[in-house]
Amino acid sequence: MSPRHVDRERTSSSTMVDFRPQRKALLFLAYQSLGFLFGDLSISPLYVYQSIFSGRLKHVQNEDAIFGAFSLIFWTLCLFSLLKYAIITLSADDNGEGGIIALYSHLCRNAKFGLLPNHQASDEELSTYHSPGGSNRNIPPSPLKRFIEKHRKTKFALLILVLLGACMEICVGALMPSVSVLSSIEGLKIEAKITNNNMVPLISCVLLVGLFVLQHRGSHKVAFMFPPIMILWLLSIFMVGIYNCIKWNPRVYQALSPYYIYKFFLVTGKDGWANLGGVFLCVTGAEAMFTDLGYYRQAPLRVAFSCVIFPCLVLQYMGQAAFLSKNLSAVPISFYASIPDILFWPVFVVSALAVIVSSQAVISATFSIVQQCHAFECFPRVKAVHSRRWMPGQTYIPEMNWVLMIISLAVTIGFGDKNHIGYAYGIASLIVTFVTTWLTSLIISLVWHRSLIVSIAFFIFFGSIEVLFLSSYCMKIPKGGWVPLLLSAVFMVVMFVWHYGSRKKYLFDMHNKVSMKWVLTLGPSLGIVRVPGMGLIYTELASGIPASFTHFLTNLPAFYQVVVFICIKTVPVPSVPHKERYLIGRIGPKSYRLYRCIVRNGYKDVYTHENDFENDIVMSIAEFIQLEAEGCSGSLDHSVDGRMAVVRTSGKFGTRLLMSESAGFEEGSSTSLPGALTVTSSKSPTLKKLQAMYEQQESPELNTRRRIRFELINTIYKDPRVKEELMELVEAKRAGAAYVIGHSHVKAKWNSSFVKQFAINLYSFLRKNCRSPAVGLNIPQICLIKVGMNYHV
């Protein structure tokens, strides 16, 4: 054997070893996606045919109509689920994330489409800001991009379009469990011989309550069962579909030809167009493939859909068509009627479990949408929970869980008919799909830099089909289709008013921020008494000093020796790496001891005020002081608002100060670590005892926090001012930290228009009745100082 042949064998064997883990990971993610992503799409056979042949089409039942309905379903699946989503839209991801908010974020990052003016040039240096293969700065901006950036009304129109899609996704989260559970439980009418029409909605309501309670309690203990349940469901509908094709009508494969679509409309006429919305129900879960992309990757989803979901669905719809072609009277209960008697109860149980699994995934996706809208200041403050009680990466929002449950129960009791709820569900899903088409066409032009003709062709091709479905649904608005329109109108007003009020408040802060010239005239003491400790002032401003700070000083002319202005902002990226999250800088000369910390989060990051937040701030400021001294040699001493740095990327981060874990309130003890300088707390023993007593009585949760003790390294500093500043920082941390946050009262100006007064008053009402910023940031109440501020916008 030649050496070249041996090398070739070694190369091929090593390549196989390299690809095996990747193949296993791909197959495992594809397996998981079957349980957590494709549920909504997989259970649609429960109600599609019933919805198509409802109303006047109950009396138009012949083989051509049945075959035509299947042909419509097949080609709708091919065009939307396979072509639009699995092939095209999945590629429009935002660093692996999908959904309407991800598309909007991607557009905002590649063009100035955002309406909140808190963008900084340093944001573009984030490692996740420019996705690979995305925007190229050397390409000249397109006329479309320049037009949208130039006209503010187009930005508002784009935002309203995104909010419309988000509102409809919330409606989907409320309507999908209702129609799915009703369709699943209706099988009892066949075998259990239930004649009371109120019994099925009653059982459905009990299951819905249990479903939302499961969301509240957490599903991590049973999550491992979700993929096997959905696989068992897919296997069941696959086998039943094959059985029905063979037994009832083997010629059903001929309906794959689009010619039968023509025959369908020839037979049904105008009534067929009026019921065309029922066909769209077969792809209502396709949007979830893109929305939940972040939990998986493109390749596993494409494999799972193409190799498992698509064949199973096609054969199931084909089998139902074969059965109905010989049993035309069974249309109202087509799915359960087509199941062989011996398999009825097993399939019924599996269908109920599959509905619960799929509903759980849709509700979780709704929570994710709400959290992302809140990150872009488009939704009132809510409590977003990340806990091991829920599956990794998922968000639970208690308020939205109960709102969705109330809406779901209301439509189930109010309508009691899956067809009417199906109309509402179909309209909501169709509008979400239409918004995705709009945004994807913009992505093709502005992010992928394809020709405008390609973008328009994509929009016209899919948009025209969606408009055709929408025109059909317009006939169903009086029969339940008004529900998502009404709900989305309410959510839209709330979301847009919150964004409008937040923007006006931010602009007011920008206009009224304190002049640095005035601060510099006060001197290092700021004209007040500087007391021991560290003051962490929360502000929405990424530059300048907020008016709330001077408002505090005018009422109480004393403040802490070290002041840190903290701005928590959302960058239009899915997630910010932890080492790039903190941006540290200085305000004014070094002797003022004023610092700025900008905490940058992505729209999928959930900001939690971790136990180590104060320690991270101290370590980051210490690193900034050292880097400033090493790189600038004191040249920034007279700067007004100095440069900012991402200090965690420094190779020496975490080595500037010595850290040790202290027990109880022994922070103030005089014992030092080896190699450290002694730093004593300037707080008196009496104050320390009072603080310990208050914390134990009023905030017991503080006792569970880690208490980190900082020491200054005993080394020679080139600049003695650096040592002095570090000593003062450690001493301030020893004395304790207080959190200062604005307590805002927003009012409209007296000469404002009626619409503006209504919007601002509603915004003020929402601020008073939603969760306070302190609760959202998890700030200990005993360490909190609120500063009242009036805003006249």
CSV table of C-alpha atoms in Angstrom, one decimal, residues 126 575-583 597-602 605-607 610 646 648:
chain,number,residue,atom,x,y,z
A,126,LEU,CA,-19.8,44.4,20.0
A,575,SER,CA,-27.5,38.8,23.3
A,576,VAL,CA,-24.4,40.6,24.6
A,577,PRO,CA,-21.5,38.5,25.8
A,578,HIS,CA,-21.0,39.0,29.6
A,579,LYS,CA,-17.4,40.2,29.2
A,580,GLU,CA,-18.6,43.0,26.8
A,581,ARG,CA,-21.7,44.0,28.8
A,582,TYR,CA,-20.1,46.6,31.0
A,583,LEU,CA,-18.9,49.9,29.5
A,597,CYS,CA,-21.4,52.4,33.9
A,598,ILE,CA,-23.4,51.4,30.8
A,599,VAL,CA,-24.9,47.9,31.1
A,600,ARG,CA,-25.7,46.7,27.6
A,601,ASN,CA,-28.2,43.9,27.1
A,602,GLY,CA,-29.5,42.2,24.0
A,605,ASP,CA,-31.1,38.9,27.6
A,606,VAL,CA,-33.1,39.1,30.9
A,607,TYR,CA,-31.4,41.6,33.2
A,610,GLU,CA,-27.2,39.5,40.4
A,646,VAL,CA,-14.9,47.6,28.0
A,648,ARG,CA,-13.6,43.0,31.1
